[in-house]
CSV table of N, CA and C in Angstrom, one decimal:
chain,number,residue,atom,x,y,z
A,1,UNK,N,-145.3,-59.1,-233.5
A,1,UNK,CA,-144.1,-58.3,-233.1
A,1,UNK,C,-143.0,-58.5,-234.1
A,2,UNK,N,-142.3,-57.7,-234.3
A,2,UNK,CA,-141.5,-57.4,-235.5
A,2,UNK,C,-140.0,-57.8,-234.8
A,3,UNK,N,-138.8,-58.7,-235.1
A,3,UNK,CA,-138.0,-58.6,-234.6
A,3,UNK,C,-137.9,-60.0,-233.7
A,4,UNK,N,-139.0,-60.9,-233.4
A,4,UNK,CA,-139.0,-61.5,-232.5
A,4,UNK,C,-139.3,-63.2,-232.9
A,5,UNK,N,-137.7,-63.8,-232.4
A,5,UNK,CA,-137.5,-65.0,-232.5
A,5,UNK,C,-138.4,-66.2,-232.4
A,6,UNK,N,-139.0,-66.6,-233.1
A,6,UNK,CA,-140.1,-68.2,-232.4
A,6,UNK,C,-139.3,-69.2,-232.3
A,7,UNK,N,-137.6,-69.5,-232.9
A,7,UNK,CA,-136.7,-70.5,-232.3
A,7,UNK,C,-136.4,-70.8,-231.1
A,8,UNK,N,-136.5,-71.7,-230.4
A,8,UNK,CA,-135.8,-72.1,-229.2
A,8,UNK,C,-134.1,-71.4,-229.2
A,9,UNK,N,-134.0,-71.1,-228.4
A,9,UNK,CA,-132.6,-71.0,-227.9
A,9,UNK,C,-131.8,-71.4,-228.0
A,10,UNK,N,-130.6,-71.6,-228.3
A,10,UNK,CA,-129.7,-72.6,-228.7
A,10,UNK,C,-128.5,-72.4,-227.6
A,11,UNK,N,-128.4,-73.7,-226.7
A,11,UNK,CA,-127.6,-73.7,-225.6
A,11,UNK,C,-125.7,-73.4,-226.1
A,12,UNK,N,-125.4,-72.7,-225.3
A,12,UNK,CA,-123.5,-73.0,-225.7
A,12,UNK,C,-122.8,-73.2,-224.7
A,13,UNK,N,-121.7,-73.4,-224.4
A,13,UNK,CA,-120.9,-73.8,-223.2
A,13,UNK,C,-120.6,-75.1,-223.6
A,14,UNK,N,-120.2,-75.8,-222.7
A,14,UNK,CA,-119.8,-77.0,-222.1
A,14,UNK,C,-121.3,-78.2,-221.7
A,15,UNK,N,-122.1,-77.3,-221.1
A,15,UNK,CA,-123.7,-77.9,-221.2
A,15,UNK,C,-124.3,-78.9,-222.2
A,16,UNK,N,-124.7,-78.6,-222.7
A,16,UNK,CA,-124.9,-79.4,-224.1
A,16,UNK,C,-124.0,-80.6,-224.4
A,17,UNK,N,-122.7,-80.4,-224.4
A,17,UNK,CA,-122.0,-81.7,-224.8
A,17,UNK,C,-121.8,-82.9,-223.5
A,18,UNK,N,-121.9,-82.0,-221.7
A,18,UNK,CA,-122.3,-82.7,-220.9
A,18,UNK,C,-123.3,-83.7,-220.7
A,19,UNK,N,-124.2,-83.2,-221.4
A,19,UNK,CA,-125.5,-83.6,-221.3
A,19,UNK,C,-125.6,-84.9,-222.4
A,20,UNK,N,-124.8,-84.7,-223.3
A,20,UNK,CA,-125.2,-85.6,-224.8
A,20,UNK,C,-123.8,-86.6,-224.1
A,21,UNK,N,-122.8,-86.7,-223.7
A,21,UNK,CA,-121.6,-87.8,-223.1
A,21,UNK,C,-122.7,-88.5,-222.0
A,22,UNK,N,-123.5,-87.8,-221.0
A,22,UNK,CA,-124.2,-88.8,-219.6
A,22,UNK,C,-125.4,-89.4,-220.4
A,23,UNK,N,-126.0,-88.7,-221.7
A,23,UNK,CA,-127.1,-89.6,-222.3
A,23,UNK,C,-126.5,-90.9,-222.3
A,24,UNK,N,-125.1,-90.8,-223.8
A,24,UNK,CA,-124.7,-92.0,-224.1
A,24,UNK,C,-124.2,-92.7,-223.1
A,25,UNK,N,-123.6,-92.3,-222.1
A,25,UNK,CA,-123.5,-93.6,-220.8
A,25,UNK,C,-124.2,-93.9,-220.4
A,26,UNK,N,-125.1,-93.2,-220.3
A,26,UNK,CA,-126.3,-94.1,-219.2
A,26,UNK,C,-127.2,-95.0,-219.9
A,27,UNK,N,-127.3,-94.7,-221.4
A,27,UNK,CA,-128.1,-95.7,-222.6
A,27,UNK,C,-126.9,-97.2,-223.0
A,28,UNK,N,-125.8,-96.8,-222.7
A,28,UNK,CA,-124.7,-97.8,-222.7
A,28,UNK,C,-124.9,-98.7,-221.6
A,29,UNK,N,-124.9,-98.3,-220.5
A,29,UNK,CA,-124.8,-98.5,-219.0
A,29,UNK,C,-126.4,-99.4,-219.0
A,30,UNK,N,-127.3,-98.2,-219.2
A,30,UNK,CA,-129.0,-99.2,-219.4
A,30,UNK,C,-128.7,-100.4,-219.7
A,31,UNK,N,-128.4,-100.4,-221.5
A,31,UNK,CA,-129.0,-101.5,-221.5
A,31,UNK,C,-127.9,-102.9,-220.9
A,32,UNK,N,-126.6,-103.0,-220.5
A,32,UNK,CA,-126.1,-103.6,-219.8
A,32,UNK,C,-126.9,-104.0,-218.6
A,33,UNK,N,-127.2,-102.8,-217.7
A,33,UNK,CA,-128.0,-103.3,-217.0
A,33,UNK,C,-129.5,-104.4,-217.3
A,34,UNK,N,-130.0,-104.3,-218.1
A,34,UNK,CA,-131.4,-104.8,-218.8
A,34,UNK,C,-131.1,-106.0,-219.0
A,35,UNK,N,-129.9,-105.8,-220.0
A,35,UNK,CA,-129.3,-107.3,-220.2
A,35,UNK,C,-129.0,-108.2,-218.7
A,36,UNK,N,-128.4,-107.7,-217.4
A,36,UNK,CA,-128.0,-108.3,-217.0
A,36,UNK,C,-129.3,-108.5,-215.9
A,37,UNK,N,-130.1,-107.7,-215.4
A,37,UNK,CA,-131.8,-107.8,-214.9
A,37,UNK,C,-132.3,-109.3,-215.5
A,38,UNK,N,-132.4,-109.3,-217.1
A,38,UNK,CA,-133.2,-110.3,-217.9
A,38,UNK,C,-132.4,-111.5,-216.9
A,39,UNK,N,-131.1,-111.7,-216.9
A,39,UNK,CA,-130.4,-112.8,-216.6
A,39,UNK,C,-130.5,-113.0,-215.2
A,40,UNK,N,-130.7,-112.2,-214.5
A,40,UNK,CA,-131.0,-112.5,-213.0
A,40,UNK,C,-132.5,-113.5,-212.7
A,41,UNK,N,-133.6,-112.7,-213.9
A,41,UNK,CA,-134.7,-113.0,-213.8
A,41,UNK,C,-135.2,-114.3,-214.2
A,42,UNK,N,-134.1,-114.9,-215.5
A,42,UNK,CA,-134.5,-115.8,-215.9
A,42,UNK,C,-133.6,-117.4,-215.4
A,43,UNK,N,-132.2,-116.4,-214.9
A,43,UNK,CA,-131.0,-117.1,-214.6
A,43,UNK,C,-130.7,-118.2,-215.9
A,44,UNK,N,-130.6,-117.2,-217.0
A,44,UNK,CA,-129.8,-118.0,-218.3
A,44,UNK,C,-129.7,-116.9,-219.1
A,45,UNK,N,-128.9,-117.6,-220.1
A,45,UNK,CA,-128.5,-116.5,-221.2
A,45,UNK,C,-130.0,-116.3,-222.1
A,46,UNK,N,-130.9,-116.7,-222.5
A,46,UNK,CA,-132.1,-116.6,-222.8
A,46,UNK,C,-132.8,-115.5,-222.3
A,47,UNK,N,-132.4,-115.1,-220.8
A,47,UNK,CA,-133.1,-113.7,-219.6
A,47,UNK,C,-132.4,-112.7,-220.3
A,48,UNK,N,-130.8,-112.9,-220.2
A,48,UNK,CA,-130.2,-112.4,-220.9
A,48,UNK,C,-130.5,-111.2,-222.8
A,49,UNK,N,-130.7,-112.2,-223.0
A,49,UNK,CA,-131.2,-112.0,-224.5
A,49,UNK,C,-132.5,-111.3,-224.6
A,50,UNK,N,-133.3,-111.5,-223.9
A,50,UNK,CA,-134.8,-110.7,-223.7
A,50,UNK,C,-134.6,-109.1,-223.0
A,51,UNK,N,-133.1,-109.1,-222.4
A,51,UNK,CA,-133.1,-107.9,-221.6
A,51,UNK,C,-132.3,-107.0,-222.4
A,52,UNK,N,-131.6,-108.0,-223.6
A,52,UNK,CA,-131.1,-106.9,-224.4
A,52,UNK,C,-131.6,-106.7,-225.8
A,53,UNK,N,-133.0,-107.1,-225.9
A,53,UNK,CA,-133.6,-106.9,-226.8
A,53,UNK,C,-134.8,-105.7,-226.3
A,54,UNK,N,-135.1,-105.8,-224.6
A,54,UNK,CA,-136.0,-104.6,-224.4
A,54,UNK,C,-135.0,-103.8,-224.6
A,55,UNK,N,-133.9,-103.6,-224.3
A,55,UNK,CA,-133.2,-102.3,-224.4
A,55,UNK,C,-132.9,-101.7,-225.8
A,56,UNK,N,-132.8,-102.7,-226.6
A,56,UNK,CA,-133.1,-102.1,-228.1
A,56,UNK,C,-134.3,-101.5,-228.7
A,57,UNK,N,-135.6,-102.2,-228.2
A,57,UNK,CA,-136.9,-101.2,-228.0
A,57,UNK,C,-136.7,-99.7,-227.2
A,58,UNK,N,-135.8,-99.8,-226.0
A,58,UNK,CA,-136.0,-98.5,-225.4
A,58,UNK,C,-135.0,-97.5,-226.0
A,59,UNK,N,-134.6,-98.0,-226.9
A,59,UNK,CA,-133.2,-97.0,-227.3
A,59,UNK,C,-133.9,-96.9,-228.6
A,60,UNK,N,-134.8,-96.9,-229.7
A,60,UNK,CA,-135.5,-97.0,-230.5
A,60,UNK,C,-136.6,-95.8,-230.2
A,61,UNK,N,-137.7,-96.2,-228.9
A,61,UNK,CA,-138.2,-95.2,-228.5
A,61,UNK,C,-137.1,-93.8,-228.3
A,62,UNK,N,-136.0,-93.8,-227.4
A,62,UNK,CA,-135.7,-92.7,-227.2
A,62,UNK,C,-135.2,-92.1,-228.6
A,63,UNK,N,-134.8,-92.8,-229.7
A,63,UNK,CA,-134.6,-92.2,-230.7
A,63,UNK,C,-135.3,-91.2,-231.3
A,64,UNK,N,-137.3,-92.1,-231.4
A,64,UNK,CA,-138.2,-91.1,-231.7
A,64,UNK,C,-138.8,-90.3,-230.7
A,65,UNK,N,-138.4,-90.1,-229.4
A,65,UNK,CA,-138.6,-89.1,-229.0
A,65,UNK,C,-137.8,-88.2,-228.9
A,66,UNK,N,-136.2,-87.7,-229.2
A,66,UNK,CA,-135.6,-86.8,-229.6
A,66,UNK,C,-135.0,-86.8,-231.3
A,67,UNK,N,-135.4,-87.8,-232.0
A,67,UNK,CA,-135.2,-87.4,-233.1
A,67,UNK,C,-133.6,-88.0,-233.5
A,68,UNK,N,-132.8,-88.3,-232.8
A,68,UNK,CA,-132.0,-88.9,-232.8
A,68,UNK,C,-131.1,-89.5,-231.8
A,69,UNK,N,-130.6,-90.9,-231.4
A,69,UNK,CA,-130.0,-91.9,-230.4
A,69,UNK,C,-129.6,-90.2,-229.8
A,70,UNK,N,-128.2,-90.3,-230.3
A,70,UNK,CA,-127.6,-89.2,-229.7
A,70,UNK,C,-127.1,-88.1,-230.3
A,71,UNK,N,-128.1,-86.7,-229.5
A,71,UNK,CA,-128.3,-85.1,-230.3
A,71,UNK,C,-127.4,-84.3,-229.0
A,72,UNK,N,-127.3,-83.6,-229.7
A,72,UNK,CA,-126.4,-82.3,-229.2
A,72,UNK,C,-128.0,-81.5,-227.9
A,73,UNK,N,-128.8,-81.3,-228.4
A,73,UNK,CA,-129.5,-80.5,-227.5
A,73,UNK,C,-130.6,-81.6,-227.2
A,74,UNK,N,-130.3,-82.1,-225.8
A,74,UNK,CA,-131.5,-82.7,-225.2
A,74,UNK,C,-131.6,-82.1,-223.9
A,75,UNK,N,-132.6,-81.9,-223.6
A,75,UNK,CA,-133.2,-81.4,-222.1
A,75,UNK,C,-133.0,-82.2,-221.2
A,76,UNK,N,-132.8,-81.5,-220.1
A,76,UNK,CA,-132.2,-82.0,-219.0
A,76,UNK,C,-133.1,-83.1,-218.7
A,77,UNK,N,-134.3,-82.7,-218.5
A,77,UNK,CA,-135.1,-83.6,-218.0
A,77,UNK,C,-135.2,-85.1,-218.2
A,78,UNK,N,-134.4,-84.9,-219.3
A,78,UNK,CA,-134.5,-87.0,-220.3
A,78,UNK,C,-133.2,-87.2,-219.8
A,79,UNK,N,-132.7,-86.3,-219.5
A,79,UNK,CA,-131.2,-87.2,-219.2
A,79,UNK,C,-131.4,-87.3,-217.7
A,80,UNK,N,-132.5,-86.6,-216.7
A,80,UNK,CA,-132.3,-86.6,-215.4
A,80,UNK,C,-133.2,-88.1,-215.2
A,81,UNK,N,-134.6,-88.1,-216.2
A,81,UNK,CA,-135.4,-89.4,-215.8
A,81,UNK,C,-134.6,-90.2,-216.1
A,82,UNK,N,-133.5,-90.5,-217.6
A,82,UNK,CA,-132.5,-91.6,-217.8
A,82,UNK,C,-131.7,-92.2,-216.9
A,83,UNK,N,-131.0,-91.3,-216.0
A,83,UNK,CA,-130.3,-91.5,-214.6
A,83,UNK,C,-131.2,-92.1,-213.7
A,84,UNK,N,-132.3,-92.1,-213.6
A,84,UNK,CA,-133.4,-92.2,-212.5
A,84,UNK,C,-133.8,-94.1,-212.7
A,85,UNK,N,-134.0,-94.1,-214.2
A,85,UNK,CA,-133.9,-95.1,-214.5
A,85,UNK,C,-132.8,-96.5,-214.3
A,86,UNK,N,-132.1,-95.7,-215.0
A,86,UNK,CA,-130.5,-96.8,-213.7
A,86,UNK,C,-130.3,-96.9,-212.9
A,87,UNK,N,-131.2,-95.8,-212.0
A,87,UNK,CA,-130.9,-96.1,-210.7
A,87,UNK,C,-131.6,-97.4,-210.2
A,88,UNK,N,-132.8,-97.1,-210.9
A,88,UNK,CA,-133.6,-98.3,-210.2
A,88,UNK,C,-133.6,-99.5,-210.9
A,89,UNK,N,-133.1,-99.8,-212.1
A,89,UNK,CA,-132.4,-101.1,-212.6
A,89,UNK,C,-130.7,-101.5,-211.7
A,90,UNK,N,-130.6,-100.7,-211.2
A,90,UNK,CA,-128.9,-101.1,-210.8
A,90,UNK,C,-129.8,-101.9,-209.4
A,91,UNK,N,-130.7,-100.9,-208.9
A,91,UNK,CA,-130.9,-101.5,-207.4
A,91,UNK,C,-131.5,-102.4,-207.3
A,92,UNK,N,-133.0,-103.1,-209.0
A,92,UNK,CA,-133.2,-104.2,-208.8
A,92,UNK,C,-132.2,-105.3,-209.6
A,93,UNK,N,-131.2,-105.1,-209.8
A,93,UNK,CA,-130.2,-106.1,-210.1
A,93,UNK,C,-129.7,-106.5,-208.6
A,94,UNK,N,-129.2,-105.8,-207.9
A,94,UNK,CA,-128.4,-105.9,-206.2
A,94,UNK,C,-129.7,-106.2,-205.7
A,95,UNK,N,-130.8,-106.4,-205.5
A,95,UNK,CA,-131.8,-107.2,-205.1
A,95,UNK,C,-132.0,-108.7,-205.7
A,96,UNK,N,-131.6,-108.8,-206.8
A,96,UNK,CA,-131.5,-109.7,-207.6
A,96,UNK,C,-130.6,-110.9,-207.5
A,97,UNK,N,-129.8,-110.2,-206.9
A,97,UNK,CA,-128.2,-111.2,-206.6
A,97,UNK,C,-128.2,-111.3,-205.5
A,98,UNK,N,-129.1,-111.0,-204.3
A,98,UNK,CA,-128.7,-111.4,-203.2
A,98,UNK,C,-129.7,-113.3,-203.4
């Protein structure tokens, strides 16, 4: 077909930069939490240290799976599992401290 784009779309609004600010919080926010899981788990700064070294592997992975820490166009969907993910690190921390 003559005329017809094979580019993806390129999002504009407000969208896009929404999306790329709750990435970086919630990869901020992660690995705090990771850090602070490891320390519950191990109860020392050593738990500590292990939980903020996974989180440097998972922010490494997310790198190579969008190509960069933090991009202007990520899909919702990484930023909705990302949230999903904190969720359930925040709730096994408050499990953790009781």
């Amino acid at each position: 077909m003559v005329g017809v784009s094979t580019q993806p779309a390129r999002q504009t609004g407000a969208g896009p930069d929404v999306k790329t600010f709750g990435a970086a919080a919630l990869l901020t926010f992660g690995a705090g939490l990771l850090g602070m899981v490891g320390w519950g788990l191990l109860s020392s700064g050593f738990g500590f240290f292990l939980g903020l070294v996974v989180a440097g592997f998972g922010i490494y992975w997310w790198k190579n799976l969008h190509g960069k820490v933090i991009t202007k166009n990520l899909p919702t969907k990484s930023v909705v599992i990302l949230l999903v993910v904190n969720i359930v690190l925040f709730i096994a921390l408050v499990l953790l401290a009781q």
